Amino acid sequence: MGNATLQFLLVLMLLFVVAVPLAKYLHLAFSKETTKLDRFFSPFEKLIYRVAGIKNLEETGWKKYSVSLLFANAALLGIAYLLLRLQNLLPLNPGKIANMEPTLSFNTAVSFMTNTNLQHYSGETGLTILTQMIFVTMMMFTSAATGLAVAIAVIRALSSKGKTIGNFYQDYVRAIIRILLPLAVVVTLFLVAFGVPQTLDARTTVTTLEGNTQNIALGPVASLESIKHIGTNGGGFFGVNSAHPFENPNAVTNLLQILAMWCIPAALPITYGMMVKNRKQGWVLFGTMLAIFLVMLTVIYCAEQAGNPALNKLGFSSAQGSMEGKEVRFGIPLSSFFTALTTAATTGTVNNMHDTLTPIGSLVPFGLMMLNNVFGGEGVGFVNLLMYAILAVFLAGLMVGRTPEFLGRKIEPREMKLIVIALLIHPLIILGPSAIAFMTHLGTDAISNAGFHGISQVVYEFTSAGANNGSGFEGLGDNTPFWNISTGIVMLLGRYVSIIALLAVAGSLTQKQPVPETMGTFRTDNATFGAILIGTVLIIGALTFFPVLVLGPIAEFLSIR
Amino acid sequence: MNSQTKNQSMFQGPIVRQALRDSFKKLNPLIMMRNPVMFVVEVGTFITLLMLLMPYYFGVQDQMGYTIAVFVILFFTILFANFAEALAEGRGKAQADSLKKTKADTLAKRLNEKGEIEEVSSTELRKGDVVVVETGDLVPGDGEIIEGLASIDESAITGESAPVIKEAGGDFSSVTGGTKVVSDSIKVRITADPGESFLDKMISLVEGASRQKTPNELALNTLLITLTLIFLMVVVTLLPIAGYVGVQLQIATLIALLVCLIPTTIGGLLSAIGIAGMDRVTRFNVLAMSGKAVEAAGDINTMILDKTGTITFGNRMAAQFIPVGSSTETEARGAAVLSSLKDETPEGRSVIELAKSQGFTVDPAPYEQAEFIPFAAETRMSGMDVNGAVYRKGAVDSIQKYVQGLGGEIPADLKEKSDQIAGLGGTPLAISTGNQIVGLIYLKDTVKPGMKERFDELRKMGIKTIMCTGDNPLTAATIAKEAGVDDFIAESTPEDKIRVIRDEQAQGKLVAMTGDGTNDAPALAQADVGLAMNSGTIAAKEAANMVDLDSDPTKIIEVVSIGKQLLMTRGALTTFSIANDIAKYFAILPAMFTVAIPQMEALNFMNLNSPTSAILSALIFNAIIIPLLIPLAMKGIAYKPMPAAALLRRNLLIYGLGGVIAPFIGIKLIDLAVGLFV
């Protein structure tokens, strides 16, 4: 326990060291004013604008911003689909990998475009070097940049009064050029330094100790690994993702990956505090997320450390904890941490198999994806938290006898209508398709463990797709048209409905004259608000998903203890 | 406050009976649809009814007792919610009915083109008609006096029995239909068509007929509908998901779960809270033109108050007795007291008070038979005739004329001393005994008692107060300091008020103000909350979004409290309703699954008797909490002015934490009782 606490504290400390300066950098990078960064980055950006034919960089309202966002994403989706369908004919295919079939191509293209990276294929055998590099790696940048742009636009709208929320293309290009690319270069170099391969060779052939020959898959792994985490994408180069010794060879690379996927989601609330000129409020939001995260981390760590109740009952020693599906080089603490973080930040990368988590342990990835706002995916997670903050303000704000206001802006029917769209869509796309899956053989046939665990498998798949996480309860045989199409639709809805609804909320709030703060104002920058926000997130989340969790992990736990 | 309605208890017999009848009428699905949360309950009830009617079709023939129990509880849940709304409406209607009595058809004396009087029904009067109203007549419609002066009894509208003086021209020229002229005769130009008069508006407002949902209510309603949809989704999807592990869920149980989870408590009480909030304002004798105005009052950041009449009594309180001519102060005081002995006006009373504070009291017994001369608009003086002695007090020029008429002399120092008083911003009143002027009463502007404390309260609520006065800056500063307002505008004009309101609004603040004159009308319209005095002009009343029937401008402060209380009640009951769900889950979920999955019994923390008893207990709790909370919804939750942070902590503790804990206790207790039968 002491050892684990020490490891957790070390990671937290390093997070602060990375996130605080990064937050300042984000603030600077997206500033409306001319900054010293412009001199260095502008030439690259101008080049991109010229190539893409983007001439107008004026700020736009939320509608135009959303249209630009959808247009850019749809164009990439089309290109990605074609690349996957034709990869066999394109160069850089030394492994002679075939074209991907249509429903899997749809699923995969959507998956990477929506920052989900749900993989119904295995990277080694499903993708060519070209598609790994152009499709996977490019989409990892663009989807992360989309999320980041949304977060910045929403924060910008809350921090100023006017009709516009920003220019999508400018935010998008800046996110790639100023944030993601430089970070990716740094992280890649670190990863290579600690043993992650980076080569254009598809495989290497070795002679084993027994004298047999064996083909070992290789490729440009390190570059993909870096953006996979920085962009909270999660799609692995290999099927088993960051549990693979080439993706994540040791504890140092594991730590690097943790920090890489955590740094931007953790920096955003701090950047937010700077932009709305209320740093305390930024820290309250950060604290809220960290508090929920630490509770979840404690739950999963204790559950995994306690071991599998069924085996313990048979008299096996639980001293090692439940190591099934975990890598010895990470052990219980770093596996638990990775699982909690990858679902909190909705990265979806895994260094252990979530399918073999103990039932109580598996409640943690479920819970974090169902909440979808504890740090959350690149940008969108933070925007989700803001949505919950507005809800909390609405409920609690009435109790001080005033029309609820957030950052001095009144929350009125229009905002409420938009917010509930985002609130409704999440349970709808998780529970609805799950119910459908259980009603048809197309769904239930994929389940590899019947009973309560089967419920977990199915619900996990849609939760992961809905939260744009991408991790899986890998026992599920999900590469079928039913799963490819259903999860594809869920990913699309999960991503864009809430993004657009929340951009609209921002567009509406930015036009309101902020009310100055008085003694009668409900403050949103103190511990009381933090507690109310935690309460709102947990109660609304728990009330929505409690029954299905009772039938899945909780019933499984009760039946094997 | 209106004495007729003040003492009405919440649960009066006839109102309750009517509300009971209405609870059934409101079962009509078309009416029910306006409240989506309760409509879902009604649909659930209907489905259980179908199950009772066709048990074999639904396969529930073995569980008839259980299904009947669910049906009955659901049915009562709806009735309780309907009753809450009907009760709130009924209380409003009762008030409207008493108003309608005054609206009885009256005869109007209309002047035709030739200037002759013709008698017509008041319902035939149109805007622009001119009528003559004489002593004893009811004013046939809202209008403006164009000729004459009269004292008018407005008790039908305001409950205040003392008549008020209205005259043509100036700020006191408007009359309201249904009020009674008690002296003199006036010509009135009608300003409202039938059905649009002040009284008509008032009736429809208190009846709730023209009640529109406020933005705040709409936003909350959106959230409640969403929660209902989410839980509908949760419950519907549970059926196939549970089916996969072989748990066959009963329809009645799923409906019970759904009804327990959706926010029926707040859904059932929401409209009652809104109606009751308006009702509280009306009972307070303030007529709000919309619920929105009342809620806006809760949001006020800045309050602009006139000095005279609001913060101070006006030039009305006796501060000093000043002898004139050869009289002594004692003589002046004595005459002043006798002239005021039976004078019930504030000035009159203040004279007695001042004398008392100077150690001078008069035994009223010898003056029982004395004749009191009340203040009249024509003579502008009042006094007492007793045993041949004549005491008068009044405006200096009136008294001068009066004593001259009796052959008296005017003391040489009268003018000098009365000018001195006027120079200090006060009002001089002359006192006479017989035909001799003995002294002056210095009526001084005095801050009303308790104003300082109220401004402190407002400050705690985060509201800034600005005092407007025509006084010079020095006098204004003195009064401002004495009263404890945050800011003041001296030598202010009506334009100044608009400017201040706009400045404050430009900073995003909401501004409230009171006014009565025509020149206040633009500012009243500009303000977010404008409270006009009923004694004021029609223009002022039309520009404002609230009218105070008692014409007491300080009431704006209470209106703010009522607005805040209304929002708080809504927020608190919503929080309570949602927090309740945790306990309901722990009652129902284990009960639902335990039959098929025995291990689920571990989740039965409350140790409830049996699955059936657990579900019924949760459902019963869900139903009876509605009537239990009706008094709270009607009265509003307790509110004391305090900073938002303290208020929030208090309400969170009571309604948030309380909302989590209360149902655990409630359900357990109900289960103990239900366990005896099931």
mmCIF file of C-alpha atoms in Angstrom, chain A residues 12-233:
data_model
loop_
_atom_site.group_PDB
_atom_site.id
_atom_site.type_symbol
_atom_site.label_atom_id
_atom_site.label_comp_id
_atom_site.label_asym_id
_atom_site.label_seq_id
_atom_site.Cartn_x
_atom_site.Cartn_y
_atom_site.Cartn_z
ATOM 1 C CA LEU A 12 0.639 13.488 -9.251
ATOM 2 C CA MET A 13 3.682 15.580 -8.508
ATOM 3 C CA LEU A 14 4.988 15.169 -12.048
ATOM 4 C CA LEU A 15 1.528 16.056 -13.352
ATOM 5 C CA PHE A 16 1.623 19.412 -11.580
ATOM 6 C CA VAL A 17 5.123 20.031 -12.893
ATOM 7 C CA VAL A 18 3.909 19.448 -16.453
ATOM 8 C CA ALA A 19 0.329 20.769 -16.370
ATOM 9 C CA VAL A 20 0.845 24.220 -14.853
ATOM 10 C CA PRO A 21 3.361 25.479 -17.445
ATOM 11 C CA LEU A 22 1.380 23.751 -20.182
ATOM 12 C CA ALA A 23 -1.753 25.604 -19.039
ATOM 13 C CA LYS A 24 0.080 28.914 -19.406
ATOM 14 C CA TYR A 25 1.329 27.838 -22.795
ATOM 15 C CA LEU A 26 -2.205 26.925 -23.943
ATOM 16 C CA HIS A 27 -3.437 30.325 -22.794
ATOM 17 C CA LEU A 28 -0.720 32.006 -24.813
ATOM 18 C CA ALA A 29 -1.092 29.780 -27.863
ATOM 19 C CA PHE A 30 -4.776 30.550 -28.364
ATOM 20 C CA SER A 31 -4.620 34.197 -27.372
ATOM 21 C CA LYS A 32 -6.403 36.693 -29.604
ATOM 22 C CA GLU A 33 -3.557 39.124 -29.156
ATOM 23 C CA THR A 34 -0.299 38.858 -31.039
ATOM 24 C CA THR A 35 2.153 36.922 -28.936
ATOM 25 C CA LYS A 36 5.778 35.962 -29.186
ATOM 26 C CA LEU A 37 4.665 32.517 -30.330
ATOM 27 C CA ASP A 38 3.309 34.018 -33.543
ATOM 28 C CA ARG A 39 6.750 34.822 -34.868
ATOM 29 C CA PHE A 40 7.782 31.208 -34.694
ATOM 30 C CA PHE A 41 4.576 29.418 -35.673
ATOM 31 C CA SER A 42 2.890 31.856 -38.056
ATOM 32 C CA PRO A 43 4.891 30.854 -41.150
ATOM 33 C CA PHE A 44 3.833 27.210 -40.743
ATOM 34 C CA GLU A 45 0.245 28.172 -40.101
ATOM 35 C CA LYS A 46 0.131 30.551 -43.041
ATOM 36 C CA LEU A 47 1.413 27.783 -45.243
ATOM 37 C CA ILE A 48 -1.390 25.507 -44.131
ATOM 38 C CA TYR A 49 -4.017 28.212 -44.605
ATOM 39 C CA ARG A 50 -2.700 28.825 -48.113
ATOM 40 C CA VAL A 51 -2.625 25.133 -49.059
ATOM 41 C CA ALA A 52 -6.106 24.546 -47.630
ATOM 42 C CA GLY A 53 -7.442 27.704 -49.224
ATOM 43 C CA ILE A 54 -8.538 29.230 -45.928
ATOM 44 C CA LYS A 55 -8.638 32.984 -46.418
ATOM 45 C CA ASN A 56 -11.011 34.237 -43.774
ATOM 46 C CA LEU A 57 -9.744 33.993 -40.244
ATOM 47 C CA GLU A 58 -12.320 36.293 -38.718
ATOM 48 C CA GLU A 59 -14.118 35.203 -35.600
ATOM 49 C CA THR A 60 -17.500 33.637 -36.220
ATOM 50 C CA GLY A 61 -20.585 32.821 -34.208
ATOM 51 C CA TRP A 62 -21.238 29.340 -32.838
ATOM 52 C CA LYS A 63 -23.206 28.233 -35.871
ATOM 53 C CA LYS A 64 -20.491 28.939 -38.387
ATOM 54 C CA TYR A 65 -17.937 27.512 -35.982
ATOM 55 C CA SER A 66 -19.923 24.268 -35.780
ATOM 56 C CA VAL A 67 -20.421 24.088 -39.520
ATOM 57 C CA SER A 68 -16.690 24.515 -40.138
ATOM 58 C CA LEU A 69 -15.976 21.857 -37.530
ATOM 59 C CA LEU A 70 -18.397 19.401 -39.087
ATOM 60 C CA PHE A 71 -17.112 20.149 -42.566
ATOM 61 C CA ALA A 72 -13.470 19.582 -41.637
ATOM 62 C CA ASN A 73 -14.346 16.374 -39.810
ATOM 63 C CA ALA A 74 -16.594 15.040 -42.564
ATOM 64 C CA ALA A 75 -13.940 15.650 -45.207
ATOM 65 C CA LEU A 76 -11.401 13.703 -43.184
ATOM 66 C CA LEU A 77 -13.904 10.918 -42.585
ATOM 67 C CA GLY A 78 -14.326 10.517 -46.346
ATOM 68 C CA ILE A 79 -10.585 10.425 -46.973
ATOM 69 C CA ALA A 80 -10.066 7.960 -44.144
ATOM 70 C CA TYR A 81 -12.758 5.627 -45.397
ATOM 71 C CA LEU A 82 -11.231 5.564 -48.865
ATOM 72 C CA LEU A 83 -7.715 4.952 -47.499
ATOM 73 C CA LEU A 84 -8.902 1.938 -45.529
ATOM 74 C CA ARG A 85 -10.897 0.519 -48.384
ATOM 75 C CA LEU A 86 -7.957 0.834 -50.784
ATOM 76 C CA GLN A 87 -4.969 0.225 -48.511
ATOM 77 C CA ASN A 88 -4.008 -2.973 -50.313
ATOM 78 C CA LEU A 89 -3.403 -1.039 -53.535
ATOM 79 C CA LEU A 90 -1.518 1.832 -51.947
ATOM 80 C CA PRO A 91 2.231 1.941 -51.306
ATOM 81 C CA LEU A 92 3.971 1.121 -48.032
ATOM 82 C CA ASN A 93 2.244 -2.218 -47.655
ATOM 83 C CA PRO A 94 5.116 -4.621 -47.142
ATOM 84 C CA GLY A 95 2.920 -6.979 -45.113
ATOM 85 C CA LYS A 96 0.504 -7.456 -48.086
ATOM 86 C CA ILE A 97 -2.433 -6.510 -45.943
ATOM 87 C CA ALA A 98 -5.865 -6.653 -47.614
ATOM 88 C CA ASN A 99 -8.439 -3.874 -48.018
ATOM 89 C CA MET A 100 -10.666 -3.424 -45.012
ATOM 90 C CA GLU A 101 -14.287 -4.532 -45.428
ATOM 91 C CA PRO A 102 -16.950 -1.748 -45.582
ATOM 92 C CA THR A 103 -18.571 -1.926 -42.135
ATOM 93 C CA LEU A 104 -15.213 -2.265 -40.399
ATOM 94 C CA SER A 105 -13.849 0.619 -42.490
ATOM 95 C CA PHE A 106 -16.830 2.750 -41.463
ATOM 96 C CA ASN A 107 -16.347 1.829 -37.830
ATOM 97 C CA THR A 108 -12.610 2.409 -37.930
ATOM 98 C CA ALA A 109 -12.814 5.717 -39.793
ATOM 99 C CA VAL A 110 -15.494 7.023 -37.417
ATOM 100 C CA SER A 111 -13.608 5.643 -34.472
ATOM 101 C CA PHE A 112 -10.470 7.624 -35.228
ATOM 102 C CA MET A 113 -12.293 10.726 -36.375
ATOM 103 C CA THR A 114 -14.242 10.901 -33.116
ATOM 104 C CA ASN A 115 -11.158 10.538 -30.920
ATOM 105 C CA THR A 116 -12.533 7.179 -29.782
ATOM 106 C CA ASN A 117 -10.137 4.668 -31.327
ATOM 107 C CA LEU A 118 -12.360 1.732 -30.667
ATOM 108 C CA GLN A 119 -10.505 -0.947 -32.620
ATOM 109 C CA HIS A 120 -12.469 -3.837 -34.027
ATOM 110 C CA TYR A 121 -9.306 -4.886 -35.875
ATOM 111 C CA SER A 122 -5.808 -5.736 -34.786
ATOM 112 C CA GLY A 123 -3.202 -3.228 -35.912
ATOM 113 C CA GLU A 124 -0.550 -5.793 -36.840
ATOM 114 C CA THR A 125 -2.792 -7.578 -39.333
ATOM 115 C CA GLY A 126 -5.454 -5.015 -40.178
ATOM 116 C CA LEU A 127 -3.513 -1.929 -41.236
ATOM 117 C CA THR A 128 -0.588 -1.197 -43.566
ATOM 118 C CA ILE A 129 2.323 1.016 -42.640
ATOM 119 C CA LEU A 130 0.752 3.724 -44.824
ATOM 120 C CA THR A 131 -2.625 3.590 -43.128
ATOM 121 C CA GLN A 132 -0.969 3.422 -39.712
ATOM 122 C CA MET A 133 1.014 6.533 -40.557
ATOM 123 C CA ILE A 134 -1.366 8.591 -42.647
ATOM 124 C CA PHE A 135 -4.764 7.483 -41.455
ATOM 125 C CA VAL A 136 -4.197 6.577 -37.806
ATOM 126 C CA THR A 137 -1.558 9.115 -36.926
ATOM 127 C CA MET A 138 -3.122 11.972 -38.881
ATOM 128 C CA MET A 139 -6.587 11.343 -37.408
ATOM 129 C CA MET A 140 -5.082 11.251 -33.953
ATOM 130 C CA PHE A 141 -3.867 14.806 -34.485
ATOM 131 C CA THR A 142 -7.010 16.131 -36.129
ATOM 132 C CA SER A 143 -9.504 14.580 -33.728
ATOM 133 C CA ALA A 144 -7.564 15.837 -30.736
ATOM 134 C CA ALA A 145 -7.276 19.257 -32.346
ATOM 135 C CA THR A 146 -11.033 19.326 -32.895
ATOM 136 C CA GLY A 147 -11.686 18.645 -29.223
ATOM 137 C CA LEU A 148 -9.146 21.199 -28.118
ATOM 138 C CA ALA A 149 -10.616 23.815 -30.442
ATOM 139 C CA VAL A 150 -14.070 23.208 -28.979
ATOM 140 C CA ALA A 151 -12.808 23.636 -25.428
ATOM 141 C CA ILE A 152 -10.959 26.823 -26.284
ATOM 142 C CA ALA A 153 -13.962 28.238 -28.155
ATOM 143 C CA VAL A 154 -16.294 27.523 -25.237
ATOM 144 C CA ILE A 155 -13.912 29.012 -22.694
ATOM 145 C CA ARG A 156 -13.347 32.029 -24.933
ATOM 146 C CA ALA A 157 -17.102 32.530 -25.184
ATOM 147 C CA LEU A 158 -17.449 32.445 -21.408
ATOM 148 C CA SER A 159 -14.598 34.880 -20.912
ATOM 149 C CA SER A 160 -15.797 37.630 -23.217
ATOM 150 C CA LYS A 161 -18.978 39.308 -24.328
ATOM 151 C CA GLY A 162 -19.881 39.496 -27.978
ATOM 152 C CA LYS A 163 -21.474 37.583 -30.764
ATOM 153 C CA THR A 164 -18.524 35.452 -31.847
ATOM 154 C CA ILE A 165 -16.751 32.518 -30.240
ATOM 155 C CA GLY A 166 -13.677 32.282 -32.488
ATOM 156 C CA ASN A 167 -12.553 30.951 -35.824
ATOM 157 C CA PHE A 168 -12.596 27.177 -36.020
ATOM 158 C CA TYR A 169 -9.840 26.831 -38.588
ATOM 159 C CA GLN A 170 -7.527 29.067 -36.651
ATOM 160 C CA ASP A 171 -8.114 27.195 -33.381
ATOM 161 C CA TYR A 172 -7.800 23.876 -35.172
ATOM 162 C CA VAL A 173 -4.540 24.670 -36.944
ATOM 163 C CA ARG A 174 -3.072 26.276 -33.846
ATOM 164 C CA ALA A 175 -3.992 23.207 -31.782
ATOM 165 C CA ILE A 176 -2.016 21.029 -34.189
ATOM 166 C CA ILE A 177 0.919 23.308 -34.930
ATOM 167 C CA ARG A 178 1.436 24.945 -31.560
ATOM 168 C CA ILE A 179 0.348 22.250 -29.146
ATOM 169 C CA LEU A 180 0.087 18.722 -30.466
ATOM 170 C CA LEU A 181 3.021 18.561 -32.897
ATOM 171 C CA PRO A 182 5.664 20.018 -30.578
ATOM 172 C CA LEU A 183 4.452 17.867 -27.674
ATOM 173 C CA ALA A 184 4.404 14.777 -29.894
ATOM 174 C CA VAL A 185 7.984 15.362 -31.025
ATOM 175 C CA VAL A 186 9.191 15.659 -27.456
ATOM 176 C CA VAL A 187 7.295 12.601 -26.242
ATOM 177 C CA THR A 188 8.367 10.514 -29.242
ATOM 178 C CA LEU A 189 12.008 11.255 -28.551
ATOM 179 C CA PHE A 190 11.596 10.275 -24.934
ATOM 180 C CA LEU A 191 9.814 7.051 -25.887
ATOM 181 C CA VAL A 192 12.491 6.118 -28.383
ATOM 182 C CA ALA A 193 15.113 6.850 -25.768
ATOM 183 C CA PHE A 194 13.446 4.382 -23.431
ATOM 184 C CA GLY A 195 13.135 1.599 -25.981
ATOM 185 C CA VAL A 196 10.029 2.044 -28.099
ATOM 186 C CA PRO A 197 10.788 1.109 -31.742
ATOM 187 C CA GLN A 198 10.432 3.625 -34.584
ATOM 188 C CA THR A 199 11.067 2.052 -38.007
ATOM 189 C CA LEU A 200 9.479 1.645 -41.424
ATOM 190 C CA ASP A 201 10.152 -2.110 -41.397
ATOM 191 C CA ALA A 202 6.970 -4.103 -41.017
ATOM 192 C CA ARG A 203 8.543 -6.995 -39.180
ATOM 193 C CA THR A 204 11.730 -8.594 -38.130
ATOM 194 C CA THR A 205 12.400 -12.307 -38.331
ATOM 195 C CA VAL A 206 14.232 -13.928 -35.448
ATOM 196 C CA THR A 207 15.311 -17.407 -34.504
ATOM 197 C CA THR A 208 13.929 -18.498 -31.160
ATOM 198 C CA LEU A 209 15.770 -20.518 -28.521
ATOM 199 C CA GLU A 210 14.084 -23.651 -29.780
ATOM 200 C CA GLY A 211 15.458 -22.918 -33.219
ATOM 201 C CA ASN A 212 12.183 -21.958 -34.821
ATOM 202 C CA THR A 213 11.877 -18.765 -36.789
ATOM 203 C CA GLN A 214 9.380 -16.162 -35.683
ATOM 204 C CA ASN A 215 8.079 -12.985 -37.316
ATOM 205 C CA ILE A 216 7.829 -10.069 -34.944
ATOM 206 C CA ALA A 217 5.727 -7.106 -36.047
ATOM 207 C CA LEU A 218 7.392 -3.694 -35.972
ATOM 208 C CA GLY A 219 6.802 -0.258 -37.388
ATOM 209 C CA PRO A 220 6.774 3.466 -36.577
ATOM 210 C CA VAL A 221 5.512 2.728 -33.076
ATOM 211 C CA ALA A 222 6.962 5.567 -30.988
ATOM 212 C CA SER A 223 5.504 8.383 -33.107
ATOM 213 C CA LEU A 224 2.080 6.807 -32.925
ATOM 214 C CA GLU A 225 2.378 6.141 -29.195
ATOM 215 C CA SER A 226 3.114 9.765 -28.432
ATOM 216 C CA ILE A 227 0.116 11.308 -30.185
ATOM 217 C CA LYS A 228 -2.041 8.373 -29.117
ATOM 218 C CA HIS A 229 -1.668 9.590 -25.555
ATOM 219 C CA ILE A 230 -1.224 13.328 -26.005
ATOM 220 C CA GLY A 231 -4.427 13.430 -28.021
ATOM 221 C CA THR A 232 -6.258 11.067 -25.631
ATOM 222 C CA ASN A 233 -6.830 8.851 -28.650
#
